[in-house]
mmCIF file of C-alpha atoms in Angstrom:
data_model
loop_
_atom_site.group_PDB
_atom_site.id
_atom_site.type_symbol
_atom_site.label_atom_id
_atom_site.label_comp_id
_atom_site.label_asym_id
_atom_site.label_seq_id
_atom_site.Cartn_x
_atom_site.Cartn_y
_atom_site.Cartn_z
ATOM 1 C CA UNK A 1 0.000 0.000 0.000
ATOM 2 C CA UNK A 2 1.523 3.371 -1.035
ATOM 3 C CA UNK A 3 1.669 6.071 2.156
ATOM 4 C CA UNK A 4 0.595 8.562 0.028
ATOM 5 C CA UNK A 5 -2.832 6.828 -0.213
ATOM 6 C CA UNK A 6 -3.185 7.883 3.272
ATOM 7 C CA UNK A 7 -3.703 11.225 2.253
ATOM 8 C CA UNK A 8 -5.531 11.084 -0.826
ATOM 9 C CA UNK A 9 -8.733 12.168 -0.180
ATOM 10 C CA UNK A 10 -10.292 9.839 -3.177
ATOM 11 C CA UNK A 11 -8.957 7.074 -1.494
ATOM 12 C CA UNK A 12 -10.995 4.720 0.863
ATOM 13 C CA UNK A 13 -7.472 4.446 3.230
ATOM 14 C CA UNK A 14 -7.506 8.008 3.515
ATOM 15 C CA UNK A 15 -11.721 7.943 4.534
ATOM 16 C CA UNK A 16 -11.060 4.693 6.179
ATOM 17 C CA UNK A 17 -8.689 6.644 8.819
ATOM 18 C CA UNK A 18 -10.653 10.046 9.201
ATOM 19 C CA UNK A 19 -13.977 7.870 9.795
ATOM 20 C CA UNK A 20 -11.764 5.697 12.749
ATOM 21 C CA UNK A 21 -10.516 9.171 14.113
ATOM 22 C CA UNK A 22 -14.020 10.435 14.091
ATOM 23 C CA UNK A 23 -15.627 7.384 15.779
ATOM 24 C CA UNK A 24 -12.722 7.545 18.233
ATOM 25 C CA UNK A 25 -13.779 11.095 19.145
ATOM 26 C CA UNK A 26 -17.300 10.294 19.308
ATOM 27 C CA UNK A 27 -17.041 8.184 22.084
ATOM 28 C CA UNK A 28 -14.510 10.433 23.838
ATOM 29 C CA UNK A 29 -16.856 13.427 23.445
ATOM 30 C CA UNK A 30 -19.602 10.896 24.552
ATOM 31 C CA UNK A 31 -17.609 9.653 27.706
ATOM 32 C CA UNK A 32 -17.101 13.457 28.932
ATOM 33 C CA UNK A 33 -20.229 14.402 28.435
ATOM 34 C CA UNK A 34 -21.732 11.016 30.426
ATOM 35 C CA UNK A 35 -19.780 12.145 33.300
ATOM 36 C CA UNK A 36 -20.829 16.043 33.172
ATOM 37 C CA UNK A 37 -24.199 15.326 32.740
ATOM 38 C CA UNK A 38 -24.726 13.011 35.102
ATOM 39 C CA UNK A 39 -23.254 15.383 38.070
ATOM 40 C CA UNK A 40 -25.559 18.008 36.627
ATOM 41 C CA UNK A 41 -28.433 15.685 36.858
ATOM 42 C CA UNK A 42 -27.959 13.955 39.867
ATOM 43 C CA UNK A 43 -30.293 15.981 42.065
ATOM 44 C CA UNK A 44 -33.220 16.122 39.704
ATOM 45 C CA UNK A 45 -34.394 12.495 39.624
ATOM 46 C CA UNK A 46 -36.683 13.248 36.444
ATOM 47 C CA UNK A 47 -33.996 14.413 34.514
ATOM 48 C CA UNK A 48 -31.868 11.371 36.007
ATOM 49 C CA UNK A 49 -33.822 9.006 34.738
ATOM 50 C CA UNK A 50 -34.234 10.486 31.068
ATOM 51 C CA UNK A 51 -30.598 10.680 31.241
ATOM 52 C CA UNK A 52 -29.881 7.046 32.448
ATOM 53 C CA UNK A 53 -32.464 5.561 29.595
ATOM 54 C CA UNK A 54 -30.585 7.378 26.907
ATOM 55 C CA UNK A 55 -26.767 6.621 27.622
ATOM 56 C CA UNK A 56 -26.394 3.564 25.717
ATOM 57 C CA UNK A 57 -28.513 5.050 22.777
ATOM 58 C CA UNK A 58 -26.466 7.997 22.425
ATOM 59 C CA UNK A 59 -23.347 5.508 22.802
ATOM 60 C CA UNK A 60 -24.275 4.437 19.248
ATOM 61 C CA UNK A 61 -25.307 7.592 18.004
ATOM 62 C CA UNK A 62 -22.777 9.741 18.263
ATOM 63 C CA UNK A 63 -20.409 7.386 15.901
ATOM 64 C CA UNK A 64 -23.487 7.234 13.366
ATOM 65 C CA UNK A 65 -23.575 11.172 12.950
ATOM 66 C CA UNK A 66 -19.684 11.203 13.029
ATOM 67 C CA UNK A 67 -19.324 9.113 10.627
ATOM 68 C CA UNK A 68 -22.355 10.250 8.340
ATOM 69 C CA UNK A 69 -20.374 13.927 8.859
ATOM 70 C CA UNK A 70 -17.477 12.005 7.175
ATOM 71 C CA UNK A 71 -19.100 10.195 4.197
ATOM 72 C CA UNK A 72 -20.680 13.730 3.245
ATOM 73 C CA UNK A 73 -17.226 15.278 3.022
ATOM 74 C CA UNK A 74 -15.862 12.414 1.589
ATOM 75 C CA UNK A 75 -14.979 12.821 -2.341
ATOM 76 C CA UNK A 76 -17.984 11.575 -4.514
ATOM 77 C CA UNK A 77 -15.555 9.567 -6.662
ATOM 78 C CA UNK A 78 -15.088 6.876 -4.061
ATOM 79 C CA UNK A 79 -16.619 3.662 -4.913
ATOM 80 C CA UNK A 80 -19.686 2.882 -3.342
ATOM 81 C CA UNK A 81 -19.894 6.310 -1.181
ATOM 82 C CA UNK A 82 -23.605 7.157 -2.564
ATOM 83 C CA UNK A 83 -24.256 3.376 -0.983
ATOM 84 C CA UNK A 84 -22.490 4.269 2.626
ATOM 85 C CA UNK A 85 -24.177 7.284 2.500
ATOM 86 C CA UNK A 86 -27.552 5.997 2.201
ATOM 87 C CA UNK A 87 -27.009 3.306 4.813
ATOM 88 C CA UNK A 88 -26.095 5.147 7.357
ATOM 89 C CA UNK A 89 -28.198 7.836 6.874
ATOM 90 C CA UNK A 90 -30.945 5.081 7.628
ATOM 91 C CA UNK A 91 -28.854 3.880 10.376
ATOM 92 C CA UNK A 92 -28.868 7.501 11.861
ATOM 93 C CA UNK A 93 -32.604 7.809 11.285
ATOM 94 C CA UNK A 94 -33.306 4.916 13.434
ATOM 95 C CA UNK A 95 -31.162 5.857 15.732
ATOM 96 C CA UNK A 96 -32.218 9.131 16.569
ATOM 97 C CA UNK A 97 -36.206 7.819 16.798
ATOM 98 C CA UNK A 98 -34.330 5.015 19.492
ATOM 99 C CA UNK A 99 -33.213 8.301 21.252
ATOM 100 C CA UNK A 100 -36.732 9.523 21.409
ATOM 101 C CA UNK A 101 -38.212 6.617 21.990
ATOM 102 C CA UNK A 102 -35.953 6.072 24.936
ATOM 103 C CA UNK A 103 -35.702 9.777 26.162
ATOM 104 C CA UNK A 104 -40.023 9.288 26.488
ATOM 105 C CA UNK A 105 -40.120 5.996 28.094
ATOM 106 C CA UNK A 106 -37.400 7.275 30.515
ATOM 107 C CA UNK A 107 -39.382 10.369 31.165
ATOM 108 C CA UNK A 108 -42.633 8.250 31.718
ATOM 109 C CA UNK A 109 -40.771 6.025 34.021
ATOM 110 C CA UNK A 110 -39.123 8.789 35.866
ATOM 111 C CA UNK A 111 -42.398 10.717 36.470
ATOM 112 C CA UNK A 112 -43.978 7.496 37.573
ATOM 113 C CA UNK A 113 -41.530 7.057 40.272
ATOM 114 C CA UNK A 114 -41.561 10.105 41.590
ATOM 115 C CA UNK A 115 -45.509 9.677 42.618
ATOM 116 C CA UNK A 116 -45.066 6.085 44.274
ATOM 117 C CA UNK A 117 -48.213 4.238 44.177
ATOM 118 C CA UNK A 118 -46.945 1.369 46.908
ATOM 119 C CA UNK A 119 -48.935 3.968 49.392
ATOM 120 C CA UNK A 120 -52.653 3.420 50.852
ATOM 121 C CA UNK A 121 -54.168 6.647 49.217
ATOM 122 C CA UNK A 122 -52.647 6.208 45.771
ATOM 123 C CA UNK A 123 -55.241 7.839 43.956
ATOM 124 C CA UNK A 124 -53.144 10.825 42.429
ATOM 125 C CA UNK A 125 -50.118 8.266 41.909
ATOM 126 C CA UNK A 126 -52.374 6.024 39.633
ATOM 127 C CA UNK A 127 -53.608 8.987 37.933
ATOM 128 C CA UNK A 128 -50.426 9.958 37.291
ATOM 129 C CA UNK A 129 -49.222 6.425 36.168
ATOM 130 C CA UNK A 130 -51.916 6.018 33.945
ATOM 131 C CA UNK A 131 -51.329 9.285 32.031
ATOM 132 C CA UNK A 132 -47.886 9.103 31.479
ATOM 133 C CA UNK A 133 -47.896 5.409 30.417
ATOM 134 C CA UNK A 134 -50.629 6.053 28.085
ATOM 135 C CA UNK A 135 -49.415 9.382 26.413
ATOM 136 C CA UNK A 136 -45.870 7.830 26.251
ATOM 137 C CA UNK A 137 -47.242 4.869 24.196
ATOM 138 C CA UNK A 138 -49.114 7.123 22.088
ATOM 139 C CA UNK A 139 -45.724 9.201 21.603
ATOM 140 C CA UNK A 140 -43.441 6.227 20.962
ATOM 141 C CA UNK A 141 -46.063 5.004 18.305
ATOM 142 C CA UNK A 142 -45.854 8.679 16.631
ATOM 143 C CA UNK A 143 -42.269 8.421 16.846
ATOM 144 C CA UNK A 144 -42.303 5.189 15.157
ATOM 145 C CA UNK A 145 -44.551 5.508 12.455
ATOM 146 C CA UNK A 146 -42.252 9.440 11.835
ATOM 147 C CA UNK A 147 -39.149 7.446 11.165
ATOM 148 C CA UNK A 148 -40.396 5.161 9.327
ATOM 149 C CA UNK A 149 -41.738 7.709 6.867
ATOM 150 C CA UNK A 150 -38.473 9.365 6.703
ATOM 151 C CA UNK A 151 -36.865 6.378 5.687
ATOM 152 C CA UNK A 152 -38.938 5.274 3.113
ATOM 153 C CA UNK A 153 -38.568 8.886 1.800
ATOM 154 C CA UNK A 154 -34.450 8.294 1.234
ATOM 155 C CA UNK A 155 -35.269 5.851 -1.740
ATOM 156 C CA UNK A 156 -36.359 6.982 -4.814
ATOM 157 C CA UNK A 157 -38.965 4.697 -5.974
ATOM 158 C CA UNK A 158 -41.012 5.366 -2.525
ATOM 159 C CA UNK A 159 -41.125 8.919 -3.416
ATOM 160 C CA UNK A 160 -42.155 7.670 -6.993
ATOM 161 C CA UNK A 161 -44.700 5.369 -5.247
ATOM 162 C CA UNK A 162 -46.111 8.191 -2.906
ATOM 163 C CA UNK A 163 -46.500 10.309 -5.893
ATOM 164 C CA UNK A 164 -48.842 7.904 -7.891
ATOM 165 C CA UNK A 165 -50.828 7.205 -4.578
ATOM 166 C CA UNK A 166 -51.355 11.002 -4.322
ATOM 167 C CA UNK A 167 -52.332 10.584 -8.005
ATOM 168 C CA UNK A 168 -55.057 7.812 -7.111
ATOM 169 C CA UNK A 169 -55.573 9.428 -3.578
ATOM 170 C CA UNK A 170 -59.618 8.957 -4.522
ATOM 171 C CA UNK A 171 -60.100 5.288 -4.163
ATOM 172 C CA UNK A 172 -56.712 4.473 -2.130
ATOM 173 C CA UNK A 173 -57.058 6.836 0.265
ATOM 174 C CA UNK A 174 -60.888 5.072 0.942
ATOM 175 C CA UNK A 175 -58.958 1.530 1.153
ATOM 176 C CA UNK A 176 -56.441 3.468 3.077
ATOM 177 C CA UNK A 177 -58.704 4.656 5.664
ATOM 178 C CA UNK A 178 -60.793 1.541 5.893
ATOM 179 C CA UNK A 179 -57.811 -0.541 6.995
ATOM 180 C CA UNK A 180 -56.051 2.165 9.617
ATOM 181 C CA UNK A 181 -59.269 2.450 11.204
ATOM 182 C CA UNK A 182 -58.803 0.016 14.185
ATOM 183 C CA UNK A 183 -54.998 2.048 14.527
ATOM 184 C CA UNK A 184 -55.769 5.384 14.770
ATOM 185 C CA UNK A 185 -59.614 4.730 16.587
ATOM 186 C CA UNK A 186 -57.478 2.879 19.334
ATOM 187 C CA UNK A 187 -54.835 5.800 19.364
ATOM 188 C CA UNK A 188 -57.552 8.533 19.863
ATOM 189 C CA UNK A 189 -58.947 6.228 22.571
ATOM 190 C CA UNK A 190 -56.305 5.805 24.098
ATOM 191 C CA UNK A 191 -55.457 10.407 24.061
ATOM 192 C CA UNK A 192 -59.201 9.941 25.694
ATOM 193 C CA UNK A 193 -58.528 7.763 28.346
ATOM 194 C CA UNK A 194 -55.123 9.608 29.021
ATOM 195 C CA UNK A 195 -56.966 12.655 29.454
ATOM 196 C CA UNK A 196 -61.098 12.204 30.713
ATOM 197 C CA UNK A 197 -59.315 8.901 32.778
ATOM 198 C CA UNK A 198 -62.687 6.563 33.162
ATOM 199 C CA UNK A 199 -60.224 4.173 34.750
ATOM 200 C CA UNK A 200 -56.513 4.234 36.153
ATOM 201 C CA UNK A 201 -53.381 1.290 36.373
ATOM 202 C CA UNK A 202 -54.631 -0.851 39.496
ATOM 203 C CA UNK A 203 -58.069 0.202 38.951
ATOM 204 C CA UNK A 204 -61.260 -2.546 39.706
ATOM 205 C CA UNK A 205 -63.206 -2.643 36.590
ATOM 206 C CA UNK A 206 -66.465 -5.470 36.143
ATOM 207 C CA UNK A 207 -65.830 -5.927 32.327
ATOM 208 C CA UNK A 208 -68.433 -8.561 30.583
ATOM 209 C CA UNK A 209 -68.893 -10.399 34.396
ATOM 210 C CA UNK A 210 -65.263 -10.354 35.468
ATOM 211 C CA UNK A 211 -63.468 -8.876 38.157
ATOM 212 C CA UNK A 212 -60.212 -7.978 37.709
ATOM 213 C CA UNK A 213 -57.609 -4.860 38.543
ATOM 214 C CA UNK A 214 -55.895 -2.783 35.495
ATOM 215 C CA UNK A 215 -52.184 -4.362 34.976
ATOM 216 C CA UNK A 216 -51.334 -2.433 31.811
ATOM 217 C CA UNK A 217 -52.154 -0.135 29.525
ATOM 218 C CA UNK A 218 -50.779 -0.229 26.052
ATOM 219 C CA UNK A 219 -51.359 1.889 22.999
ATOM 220 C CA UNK A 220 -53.721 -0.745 21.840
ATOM 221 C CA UNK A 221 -55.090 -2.917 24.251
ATOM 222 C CA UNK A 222 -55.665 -2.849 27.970
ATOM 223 C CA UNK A 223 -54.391 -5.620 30.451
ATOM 224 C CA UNK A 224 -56.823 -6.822 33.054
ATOM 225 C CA UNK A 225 -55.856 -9.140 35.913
ATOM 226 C CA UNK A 226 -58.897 -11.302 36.481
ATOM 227 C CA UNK A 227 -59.010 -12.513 40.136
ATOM 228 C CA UNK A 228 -57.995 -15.672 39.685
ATOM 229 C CA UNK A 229 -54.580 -15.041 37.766
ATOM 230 C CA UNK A 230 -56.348 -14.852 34.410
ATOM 231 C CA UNK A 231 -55.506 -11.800 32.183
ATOM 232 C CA UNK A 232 -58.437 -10.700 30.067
ATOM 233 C CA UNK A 233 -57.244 -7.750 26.645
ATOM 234 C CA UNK A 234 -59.550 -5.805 25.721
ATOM 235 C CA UNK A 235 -59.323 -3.327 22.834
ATOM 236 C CA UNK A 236 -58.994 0.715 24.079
ATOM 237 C CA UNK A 237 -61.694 1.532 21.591
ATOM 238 C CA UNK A 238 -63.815 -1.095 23.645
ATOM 239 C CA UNK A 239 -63.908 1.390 26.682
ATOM 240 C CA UNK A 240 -65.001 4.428 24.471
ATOM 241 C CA UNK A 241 -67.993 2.236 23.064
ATOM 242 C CA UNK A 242 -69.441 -0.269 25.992
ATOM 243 C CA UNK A 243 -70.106 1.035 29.464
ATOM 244 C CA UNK A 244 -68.272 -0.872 32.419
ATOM 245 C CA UNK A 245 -67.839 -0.780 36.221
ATOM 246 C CA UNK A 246 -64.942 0.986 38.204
ATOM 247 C CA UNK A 247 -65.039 0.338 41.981
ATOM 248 C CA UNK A 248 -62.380 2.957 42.400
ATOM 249 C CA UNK A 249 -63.313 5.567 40.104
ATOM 250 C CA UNK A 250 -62.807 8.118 42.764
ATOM 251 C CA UNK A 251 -61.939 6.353 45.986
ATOM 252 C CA UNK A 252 -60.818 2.843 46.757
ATOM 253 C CA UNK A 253 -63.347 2.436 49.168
ATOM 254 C CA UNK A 254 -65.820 0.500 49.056
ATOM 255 C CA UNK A 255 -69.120 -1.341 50.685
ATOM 256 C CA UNK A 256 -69.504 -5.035 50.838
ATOM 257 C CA UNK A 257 -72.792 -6.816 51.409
ATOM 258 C CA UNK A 258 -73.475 -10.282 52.806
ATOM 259 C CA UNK A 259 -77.009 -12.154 52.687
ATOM 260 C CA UNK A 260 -78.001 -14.805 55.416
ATOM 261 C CA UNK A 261 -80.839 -16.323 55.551
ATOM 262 C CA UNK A 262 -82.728 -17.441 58.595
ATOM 263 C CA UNK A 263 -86.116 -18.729 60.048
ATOM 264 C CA UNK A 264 -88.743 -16.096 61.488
ATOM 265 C CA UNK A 265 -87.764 -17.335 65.071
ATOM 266 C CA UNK A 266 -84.156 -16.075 64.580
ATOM 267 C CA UNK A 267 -83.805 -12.954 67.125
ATOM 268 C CA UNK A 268 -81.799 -9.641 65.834
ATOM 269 C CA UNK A 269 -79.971 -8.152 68.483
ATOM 270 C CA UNK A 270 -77.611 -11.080 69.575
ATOM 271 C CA UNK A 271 -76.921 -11.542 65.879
ATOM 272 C CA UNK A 272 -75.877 -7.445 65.891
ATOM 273 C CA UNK A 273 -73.968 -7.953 68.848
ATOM 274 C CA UNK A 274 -71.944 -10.794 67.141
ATOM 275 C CA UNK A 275 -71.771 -8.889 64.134
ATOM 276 C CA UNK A 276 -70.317 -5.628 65.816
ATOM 277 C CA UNK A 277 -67.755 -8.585 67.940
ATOM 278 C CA UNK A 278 -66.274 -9.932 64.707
ATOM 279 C CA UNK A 279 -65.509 -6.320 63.022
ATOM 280 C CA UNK A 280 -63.910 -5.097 66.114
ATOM 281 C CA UNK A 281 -61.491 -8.028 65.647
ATOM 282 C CA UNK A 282 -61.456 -7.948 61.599
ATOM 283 C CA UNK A 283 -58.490 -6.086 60.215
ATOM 284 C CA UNK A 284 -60.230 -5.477 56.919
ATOM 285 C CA UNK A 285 -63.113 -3.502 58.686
ATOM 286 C CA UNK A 286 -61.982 0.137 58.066
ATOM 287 C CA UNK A 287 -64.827 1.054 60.590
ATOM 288 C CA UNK A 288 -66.781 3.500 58.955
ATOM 289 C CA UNK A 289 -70.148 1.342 58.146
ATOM 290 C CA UNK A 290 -71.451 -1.892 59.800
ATOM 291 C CA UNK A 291 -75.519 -2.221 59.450
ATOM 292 C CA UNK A 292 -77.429 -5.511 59.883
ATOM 293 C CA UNK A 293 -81.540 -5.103 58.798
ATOM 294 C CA UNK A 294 -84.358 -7.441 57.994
ATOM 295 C CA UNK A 295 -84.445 -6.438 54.261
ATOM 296 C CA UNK A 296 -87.193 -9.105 53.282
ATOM 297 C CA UNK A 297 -89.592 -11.696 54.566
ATOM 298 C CA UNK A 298 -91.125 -14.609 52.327
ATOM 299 C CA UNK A 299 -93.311 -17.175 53.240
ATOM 300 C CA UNK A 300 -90.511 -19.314 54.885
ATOM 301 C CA UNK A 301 -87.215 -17.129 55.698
ATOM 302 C CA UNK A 302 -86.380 -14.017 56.460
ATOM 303 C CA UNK A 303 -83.569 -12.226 54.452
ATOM 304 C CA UNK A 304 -81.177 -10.935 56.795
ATOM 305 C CA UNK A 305 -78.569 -7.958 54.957
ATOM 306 C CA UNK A 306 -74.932 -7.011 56.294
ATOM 307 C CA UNK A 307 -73.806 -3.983 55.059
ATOM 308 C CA UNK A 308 -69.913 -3.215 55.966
ATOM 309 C CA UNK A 309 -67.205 -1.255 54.589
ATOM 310 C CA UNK A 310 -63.098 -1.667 53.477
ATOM 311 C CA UNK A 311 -60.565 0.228 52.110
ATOM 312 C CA UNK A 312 -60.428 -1.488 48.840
ATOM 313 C CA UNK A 313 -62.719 -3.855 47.131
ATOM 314 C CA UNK A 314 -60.078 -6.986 47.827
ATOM 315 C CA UNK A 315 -60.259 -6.750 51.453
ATOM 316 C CA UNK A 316 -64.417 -5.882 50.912
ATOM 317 C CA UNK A 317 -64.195 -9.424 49.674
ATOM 318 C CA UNK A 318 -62.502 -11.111 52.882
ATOM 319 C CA UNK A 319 -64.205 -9.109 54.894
ATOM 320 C CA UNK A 320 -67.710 -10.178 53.310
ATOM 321 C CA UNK A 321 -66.274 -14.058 53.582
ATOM 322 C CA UNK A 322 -65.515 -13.608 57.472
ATOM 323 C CA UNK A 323 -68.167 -11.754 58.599
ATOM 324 C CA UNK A 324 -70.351 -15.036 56.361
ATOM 325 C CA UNK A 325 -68.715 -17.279 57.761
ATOM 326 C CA UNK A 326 -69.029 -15.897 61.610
ATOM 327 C CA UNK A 327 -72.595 -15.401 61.214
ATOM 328 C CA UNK A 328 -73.150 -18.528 59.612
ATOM 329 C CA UNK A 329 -71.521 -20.361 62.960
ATOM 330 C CA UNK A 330 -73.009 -18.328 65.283
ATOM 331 C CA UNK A 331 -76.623 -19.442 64.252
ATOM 332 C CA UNK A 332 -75.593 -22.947 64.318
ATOM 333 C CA UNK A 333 -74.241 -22.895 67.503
ATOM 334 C CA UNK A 334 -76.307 -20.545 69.376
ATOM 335 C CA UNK A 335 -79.590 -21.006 67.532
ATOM 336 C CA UNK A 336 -79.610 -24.184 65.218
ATOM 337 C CA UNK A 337 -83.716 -24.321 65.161
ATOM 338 C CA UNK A 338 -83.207 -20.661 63.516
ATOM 339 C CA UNK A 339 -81.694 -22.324 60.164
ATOM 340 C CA UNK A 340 -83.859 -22.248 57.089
ATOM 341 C CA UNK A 341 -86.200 -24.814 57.494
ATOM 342 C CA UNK A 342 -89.588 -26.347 55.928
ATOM 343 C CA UNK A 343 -92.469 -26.800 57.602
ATOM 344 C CA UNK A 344 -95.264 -29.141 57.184
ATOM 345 C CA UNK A 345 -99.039 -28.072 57.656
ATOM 346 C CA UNK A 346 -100.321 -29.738 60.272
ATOM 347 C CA UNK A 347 -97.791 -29.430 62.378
ATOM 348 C CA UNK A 348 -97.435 -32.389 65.171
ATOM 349 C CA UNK A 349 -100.341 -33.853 64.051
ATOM 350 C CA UNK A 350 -98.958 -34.892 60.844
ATOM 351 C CA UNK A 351 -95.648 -35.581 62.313
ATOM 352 C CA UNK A 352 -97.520 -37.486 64.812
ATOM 353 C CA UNK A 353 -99.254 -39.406 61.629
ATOM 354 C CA UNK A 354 -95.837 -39.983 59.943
ATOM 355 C CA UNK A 355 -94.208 -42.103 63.196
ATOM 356 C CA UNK A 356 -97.495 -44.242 63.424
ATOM 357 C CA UNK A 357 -96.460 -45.426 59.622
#
């Protein structure tokens, strides 16, 4: 190889070197700058956390521009420069909508964090939560769908192709629409939910008979945690179209109701007294309403209702199950002739009749 190659700027050796130096400087520039800016953002954790999601993107970056700075200046009789060029000009492309894409996940997360919902009033956290996961989706997507326009756009016969779809924009744009109408309904549902907020991450929701808390919320679909582990998706355009429940629209408490039913001969007060015996001892009981009334008599029972309160609808649940189950044993062993029970006209005259067969 001839040393003067090394400074011929039609030469690849002589590119070849300036495009090592510049990658070389890149990641000193990048290094530096890693440690400046992560003094200067060590006391804001926001900005911490945008800074920490976008270190290893801007690791790769840097080089990418340095090096598309270098095939530009390079001489356009090199062989295969227009090639380069192109390439990583895409390559940059993509890896400047990473950099977004990773400065507004880290800004999602880092907002998140700051408003920890691992507290017992977490209203405002979920809130929170549920905006910033939801707008950041909707942003990545944007991002996403940006890039990947601007790429196409580097080739020639996209352009070409663009321009005859603008040319037939009558019946393609109709086709068009019809298919990107499940996308862009469920990313205007989802700006809706972001913003009016029907429901919230950790949220109870009664969707089509089951109960289940919100896991996640995509730019799509929505995650529900069914009670018993199950995970049921539903659509985000579902929510704008179908009403649903939300226990904890506004607060996470809640009242729980329990139904016993007992013969007419059943007396009230001892059954209060138990009842106000096993919420002083229940944990779940977050003492704000315990009521026990006669709510209906039929022919052969009376329906006895428990009304009682808890913070959230999953202890509402246990609660409902102890204060059952307490109630339950307390007529059996204190008044066993009080359970349901048939009886026969005639009384002890038929039973009478009945033992002489």
């Amino acid at each position: 190889m001839d040393v003067m190659d090394w400074f011929d700027p039609t030469s690849w050796t002589h590119t070849g070197i300036v495009a090592l130096a510049a990658v070389l400087a890149a990641a000193i520039v990048h290094r530096i700058a890693a440690v400046v800016l992560r003094r200067a953002t060590g006391h804001v954790p926001v900005l911490r956390t945008v800074f920490e999601a976008c270190v290893p993107v801007v690791r790769v970056l840097l080089p990418l521009i340095a090096l598309q700075v270098v095939w530009q200046a390079a001489s356009d009789d090199l062989r295969h420069i227009g090639t380069v060029r192109h390439v990583n000009g895409l390559a940059a492309i993509a890896g400047t909508c990473w950099l977004l894409i990773a400065a507004i996940g880290g800004l999602a997360d880092g907002v998140i964090a700051k408003h920890p919902a691992d507290v017992e009033d977490n209203l405002t956290a979920r809130r929170i939560a549920t905006q910033a996961r939801v707008l950041s989706r909707t942003a990545m997507t944007a991002v996403v769908m940006a890039g990947l326009a601007m790429m196409l756009m580097t080739f020639p016969g996209a352009r070409q192709v663009g321009a005859s779809l603008l040319a037939s924009a009558g019946v393609v744009g109709i086709v068009a629409g019809i298919a990107a109408r499940p996308v862009f309904s469920n990313m205007i549902a989802g700006l809706q939910i972001a913003l009016a907020q029907p429901f919230r991450i950790d949220d109870v929701l009664i969707i089509e008979g089951e109960w289940g808390r919100v896991e996640e919320i995509t730019g799509t679909y929505v995650v529900l945690k069914i009670w018993d582990e199950r995970r049921l998706i539903i659509p985000l355009q579902w929510f704008i179209e179908h009403p649903f429940q939300n226990w904890t629209r506004t607060s996470s408490e809640i009242l729980g109701t329990v139904f016993i039913y007992a013969d007419y001969a059943l007396p009230l007060d001892p059954l209060r007294e138990e009842l106000k015996r096993v919420l002083d001892g229940a944990p779940e009981w977050d003492q704000r309403v315990s009521v026990l009334q006669l709510t209906e008599a039929t022919d052969r029972t009376i329906q006895i209702r428990v009304l009682v309160s808890a913070r959230s609808s999953g202890l509402a649940f246990d609660l409902r199950c102890r204060v059952r189950e307490a109630l339950v044993t307390f007529i059996q062993r204190e008044y066993p002739d009080c359970l349901p029970q048939v009886r026969v006209p005639g009384g002890a005259a038929a039973g009478a009749l009945l033992q002489q067969k």
